[in-house]
Amino acid sequence: MRFLAFSLLAILTVDHALGADGLEPLRYNHPGLVVDLGVGLWAWPLPTDVDQDGDFDLIVSCPDKPSNGVWYFENVTGDTRQNAMPVFKPARLLSKTQKYVMPSYIDGKMRTLSPGVEYANFETKGIEEKITLPVDPNFHKPLGNQPKGPKVRHNQWRYVDYDGDQALDLVVAVEDWSYYGWDDAWDTNGRWVNGPLHGWIYLLRNEGTTQKPKYAAPEFLQAGESRLEVFGCPSPNFEDFDGDGDLDLICGEFLDKFTYFENVGTRSKPRYAPGVRLSSMDGSELAMDLEMIVPVAFDWDKDGDFDLIVGDEDGRVAFVENTGFRSTKGSKIPVFAKPKYFQQQADTLKCGALATPFGFDWDGDGDMDLLSGNTAGYIEYFENLSGSGVEAPKWNRPERLEVDGKVFRIMAGPNGSIQGPAEAKWGYTTLCVADWDHDGLPDIVLNSILGRVVWLKNIGTRTAPKLAQPQPINVEWNGESPRLAWGWERPQGKELLTQWRTTPYVYDFNGDGLLDLSMLDSEGYLAFFERAKLGDQVIVKHPRRAFLDESNRPLQLNSGAAGKSGRRKLCFVDWDRDGKLDLLLNSANADFFKQVDTMKGNWILKNAGTLAKKNIEGHDVSPTVVDFDGNGIPDFLGGAEDGRLYYMRNPLSLP
C-alpha cells in the first residue's frame, strides 16, 4: 500500500497547520496536447464569432461551483466551413454567470437572454450589462402537487419571430418537477409511482413591435391535439429544418435525446405535429453521451442547414452535424451525425463532473498516476509522463478503462437511482485502488449511484493492467444482509449494498497483513469491515463501528435518508506525520479528522477543521493524497464538482 512508505519514515512532531497556501487546479504541463473542450458542471453553449475574424468561436455559460462563469473559447484553427472541428484555446473568463443563459440569432447577430433579462455586449462583457424585460421571470407556477423536491427548473428564454410578422416574440421553456417529486417514489418492483418530469414551452406573442414590445399572456404550445411536451429541459430551437419556408422545432430534454416537431401549418400560422425522435445516419436514435443536454441550432459548418451545438452535463460541447433528411409519410425529418466533442489546447486536468480521484502508480513505472470516477460512471486514467520526483508532472489525456475490450461504465438505468428515472445516465463512480485479492496486482474497489460495492480484478500484469468484470464484495453478515430503509432494491446473497456515492477505502487498518475495508454502512456510520483468514479463503467479517469521536460515539457521517444519504467521500492517511492514521472527509475542501487515540480496537478521531480556506465544493469534494515529488509526505488532491482536480501541498512539505 502506498501509505506504508509514509509510516516507515521518521515521525515528526508538528503542530497541525490548516492555513496552507495552494489548492489550485492541476495542470497538464503538456504543450501541444489536445483534450476535450470543457467547462465545469453543465455547459450552455453560445456559438458566435466573438473576435470578428470570420470564424466561429464558442462562448459557454457554466453555472456551477467553483468554476461559475461565462467562458470564451477562441477558435485558433480557422473557418469551420473548411474544418468543422477546430482546436480552441483554453477558456478565458468574461464574467460570472446566471442559470439558463441562451442565445437567439436575429438578423445575423446574437442576442442573449436569461429569465426576464437580456444582456448587452454579451460577447465581451458576459452578464455585466443587463436589460430588464417587461415579463415576470417566474410567471410559470408549478402545476403538480408533489411536496418533495424542486418545483420549477430550466427556465429558458429565447427570441423568435414566431408568426412572421416582423415583431420578435418570446418563447419560454420550463421544466416542471412538481409532478415528479424527486426522491424515493419506487414501489417494491422498481416502478416509479410519481408523475413524469414535464418540459413545456410557452409563447408570449408580441403585440407591439421589436423596438417597443408588448407581450400577450403566456400560452402553451400544442403538438397535434395535446400540449407540446418533452421530458424536461426543452431547449427549444425554432428554425426551418425541412426547407419548406416555415419554422419547425427541435427540442432537447433532461436526458439525452432530441425530439423534432414539424410545422404542418404555415409561416404565419404555425401548427406542430406530434414529436418524433431524431435519428443518426445509421438509423439509431440520436443521443448524447450524458444527460442534461442543451442543444442550440446553428449552421456551424456553413453549408446552409442547421446543425446542433450541444452542451453536455459534464461541461463538454459537441458538434452534431445535420446530414440531410429521411422521408416518412410525406414529411422530411432531419438526420444528424453522431456527436463529436470539440477539442481544446490542454490546460487543467478534468474528469467529467464530480471527479473522484485516487493517486496510484497504475502502470507500474515508478511514478504516481491518477484514476478517477465521475458522474457519468466511467473510470478515467491519467498517466504521469514525467517519472518520479516531479512535483508538477506532465500528464497524458485521460483514457477510459475497459473491461473485456469495452469501456467500463456504471449507469443507474431506468430505476437504479433513488432520485428517480431522470437520473438514468448517471453512475457516480467512486473508487479505491488496492490489491484486494492479495495476488500482487492492484485491483479496483468501487461504489456508485447503485450503492453496490464491487471490485474489478486485475487479470493483466503489473505494468499492463487488465480488468475483469465486476464482482460483489461479499460479507459474512451476522444474520441477514442489512438493507437500506428506503428504495426498492435488496442485497443479493451476501453482497454489500450500502449508501450510494460513498467512497470504499481499502487499507490494512489492524496491521495483520490483510487489507480491510472501511466505508459507510447502511445507516451512514463509518464502519470497519475487517478481513480474516478462514481456511484458504480471506473473508470480510461483519462490520464494526470502530471509528469514534472524542466522546466515544461512533462516527455517523450522514444521517440523511434516501437521496440525502451517502454522498461522503473520504481518504485515510497519516496527514500530520505523527505515526497515526487520520481521516480526510469531504467538505469545502476536506475536513481533517486527526487520530488522537485508540481504545479496545477502536480509533478516536477529532475534527480539526478544513485543510484550506478556499471553498471548491459544489455537490461534493472527493479527497485523495498524492506524492508527486517523492518526498514521502502526502499532499492533497480534491476532485470537485467542475471535474477538475485541485492540488495543495501538505504544510509539512513547504519550505
XYZ file of C-alpha atoms in Angstrom, residues 255-492:
238
model
C -31.991 13.046 -20.530
C -30.000 12.513 -23.711
C -32.205 12.596 -26.823
C -33.823 15.020 -29.276
C -37.395 15.469 -30.485
C -38.485 17.026 -33.793
C -41.829 18.796 -34.147
C -42.652 19.536 -37.784
C -44.600 22.688 -38.559
C -47.521 21.370 -40.616
C -49.151 24.786 -40.659
C -47.687 27.892 -42.281
C -45.105 30.551 -41.522
C -47.766 32.916 -40.179
C -49.918 30.271 -38.504
C -47.654 27.553 -37.148
C -49.172 24.217 -36.227
C -46.985 21.445 -34.859
C -47.272 17.724 -35.473
C -46.629 15.274 -32.638
C -42.950 14.888 -31.932
C -40.662 12.226 -33.375
C -37.235 11.230 -32.181
C -34.298 12.379 -34.249
C -32.006 9.682 -35.596
C -28.400 9.291 -36.637
C -27.259 8.262 -40.093
C -27.213 4.578 -39.076
C -30.879 4.731 -38.069
C -30.286 4.651 -34.316
C -31.804 7.320 -32.112
C -29.612 10.381 -31.833
C -28.311 10.553 -28.263
C -25.633 12.329 -26.257
C -23.087 10.606 -24.032
C -24.565 12.144 -20.870
C -27.748 13.984 -19.925
C -28.990 17.493 -19.007
C -28.271 18.354 -22.631
C -28.638 21.873 -24.051
C -28.800 21.977 -27.888
C -28.504 25.192 -29.910
C -29.389 25.153 -33.628
C -26.639 26.866 -35.625
C -25.150 26.483 -39.121
C -21.706 25.701 -37.738
C -20.174 24.272 -40.931
C -21.738 26.995 -43.125
C -23.361 24.549 -45.548
C -26.834 26.099 -45.443
C -28.566 23.814 -42.942
C -28.892 23.914 -39.166
C -26.556 21.757 -37.124
C -26.789 21.342 -33.367
C -24.170 22.623 -30.941
C -24.907 20.701 -27.754
C -23.730 21.227 -24.200
C -23.443 18.154 -22.015
C -23.743 17.705 -18.250
C -20.001 17.238 -17.745
C -19.128 20.591 -19.356
C -18.185 19.317 -22.796
C -19.685 20.701 -26.012
C -20.389 18.649 -29.131
C -20.881 19.331 -32.834
C -23.873 17.367 -34.154
C -23.858 17.748 -37.922
C -27.037 17.969 -39.977
C -26.516 15.423 -42.773
C -29.804 15.654 -44.673
C -33.284 14.159 -44.398
C -35.249 10.968 -44.195
C -38.729 10.901 -45.688
C -41.615 9.474 -43.676
C -45.238 9.707 -44.819
C -44.574 12.803 -46.866
C -42.516 14.559 -44.159
C -38.826 15.368 -44.350
C -37.173 14.749 -40.989
C -33.610 15.970 -40.475
C -30.928 13.350 -39.847
C -27.749 14.043 -37.906
C -24.292 12.571 -37.494
C -23.291 11.225 -34.101
C -21.941 13.848 -31.694
C -18.297 14.870 -31.958
C -16.859 16.642 -28.945
C -14.888 19.807 -29.577
C -11.203 19.906 -28.660
C -9.060 22.496 -26.923
C -5.428 23.041 -26.098
C -4.796 21.180 -22.827
C -4.938 23.363 -19.746
C -6.153 21.814 -16.478
C -6.904 18.151 -15.845
C -10.617 17.421 -15.919
C -12.540 14.213 -15.341
C -16.162 14.838 -16.295
C -18.095 16.248 -13.337
C -17.857 15.433 -9.622
C -14.452 13.848 -10.123
C -13.382 11.211 -7.570
C -9.592 10.877 -7.982
C -7.231 8.317 -6.478
C -3.439 8.539 -6.683
C -1.659 5.305 -7.584
C 1.151 4.028 -9.833
C -1.283 2.260 -12.143
C 1.190 1.299 -14.884
C 3.965 0.208 -12.513
C 6.619 2.558 -13.885
C 7.565 4.114 -10.553
C 5.584 7.362 -10.600
C 2.142 8.257 -9.314
C -0.673 8.263 -11.846
C -4.296 9.214 -11.262
C -7.528 7.269 -11.661
C -10.893 8.931 -11.212
C -14.591 8.222 -11.355
C -17.261 10.803 -12.199
C -20.993 11.397 -12.603
C -21.066 9.601 -15.949
C -19.978 6.332 -14.320
C -16.620 5.955 -16.072
C -13.188 5.297 -14.569
C -10.605 7.502 -16.254
C -6.829 7.050 -16.120
C -4.400 9.976 -16.287
C -0.879 8.725 -16.978
C 2.024 10.566 -15.348
C 4.575 11.099 -18.126
C 7.299 12.729 -16.017
C 8.624 9.934 -13.856
C 9.047 10.036 -10.099
C 10.214 13.054 -8.117
C 8.478 15.730 -10.233
C 6.094 17.908 -8.250
C 4.347 19.306 -11.355
C 4.174 16.291 -13.683
C 3.396 16.220 -17.362
C 0.120 14.355 -17.917
C -1.411 12.434 -20.776
C -5.036 12.943 -21.790
C -7.445 10.679 -19.891
C -8.121 7.142 -21.027
C -11.326 5.368 -20.044
C -10.641 1.980 -18.510
C -12.092 -1.071 -20.222
C -13.457 -4.448 -19.225
C -13.448 -7.262 -21.802
C -12.465 -4.804 -24.539
C -15.321 -2.383 -23.876
C -15.281 0.896 -21.972
C -16.404 0.220 -18.418
C -19.369 2.283 -17.297
C -21.908 2.074 -14.495
C -25.277 3.746 -15.090
C -28.411 3.898 -12.981
C -30.669 2.888 -15.839
C -34.422 3.426 -15.576
C -34.689 2.583 -11.864
C -31.211 2.459 -10.303
C -31.200 5.940 -8.764
C -33.101 6.622 -5.551
C -33.937 10.055 -7.038
C -35.866 8.612 -9.914
C -35.776 7.873 -13.664
C -34.471 11.346 -14.543
C -31.022 10.116 -13.434
C -30.850 7.143 -15.793
C -27.451 8.008 -17.309
C -25.596 8.862 -14.106
C -23.151 6.485 -12.431
C -21.273 8.434 -9.747
C -18.334 6.030 -9.607
C -16.063 6.476 -6.581
C -13.100 4.187 -6.114
C -10.004 2.941 -4.360
C -7.035 1.056 -5.835
C -5.697 -1.845 -3.772
C -4.590 -5.465 -4.110
C -7.930 -6.797 -2.899
C -7.163 -10.478 -3.578
C -3.525 -10.278 -2.393
C -2.090 -11.625 -5.655
C 0.453 -8.827 -6.116
C -1.587 -6.868 -8.673
C -3.589 -3.712 -7.952
C -7.352 -4.102 -8.335
C -10.140 -1.509 -8.180
C -12.798 -1.424 -5.457
C -15.690 0.926 -6.193
C -19.123 2.145 -5.212
C -21.558 4.106 -7.350
C -25.058 5.501 -7.693
C -26.289 1.936 -7.128
C -24.764 1.536 -3.659
C -23.493 -1.932 -4.648
C -19.842 -2.230 -3.664
C -17.870 -4.260 -6.194
C -14.279 -4.969 -7.187
C -12.628 -5.284 -10.574
C -9.894 -7.906 -10.535
C -6.659 -7.119 -12.372
C -6.054 -10.085 -14.688
C -3.228 -8.368 -16.554
C 0.279 -7.639 -15.328
C 1.815 -5.032 -13.058
C 2.851 -2.849 -15.999
C -0.155 -3.633 -18.209
C -3.268 -3.856 -16.015
C -6.356 -5.523 -17.434
C -9.676 -5.613 -15.616
C -12.227 -8.397 -15.296
C -15.962 -7.971 -14.877
C -17.040 -6.541 -11.511
C -17.648 -8.944 -8.643
C -19.609 -8.140 -5.478
C -17.903 -7.534 -2.152
C -19.421 -10.296 -0.038
C -19.605 -10.014 3.740
C -20.060 -12.690 6.401
C -23.050 -10.984 7.984
C -24.315 -11.867 11.435
C -27.743 -12.844 10.164
C -29.470 -11.455 7.071
C -27.708 -8.974 4.837
C -28.764 -5.498 6.002
C -30.904 -3.481 3.617
C -31.449 0.217 3.303
C -34.541 1.687 4.908
C -35.544 3.203 1.560
C -35.649 2.207 -2.075
C -36.767 -0.992 -3.724
C -33.517 -2.878 -4.216
C -32.461 -5.674 -1.876
C -28.996 -7.163 -1.364
C -28.329 -10.308 -3.348
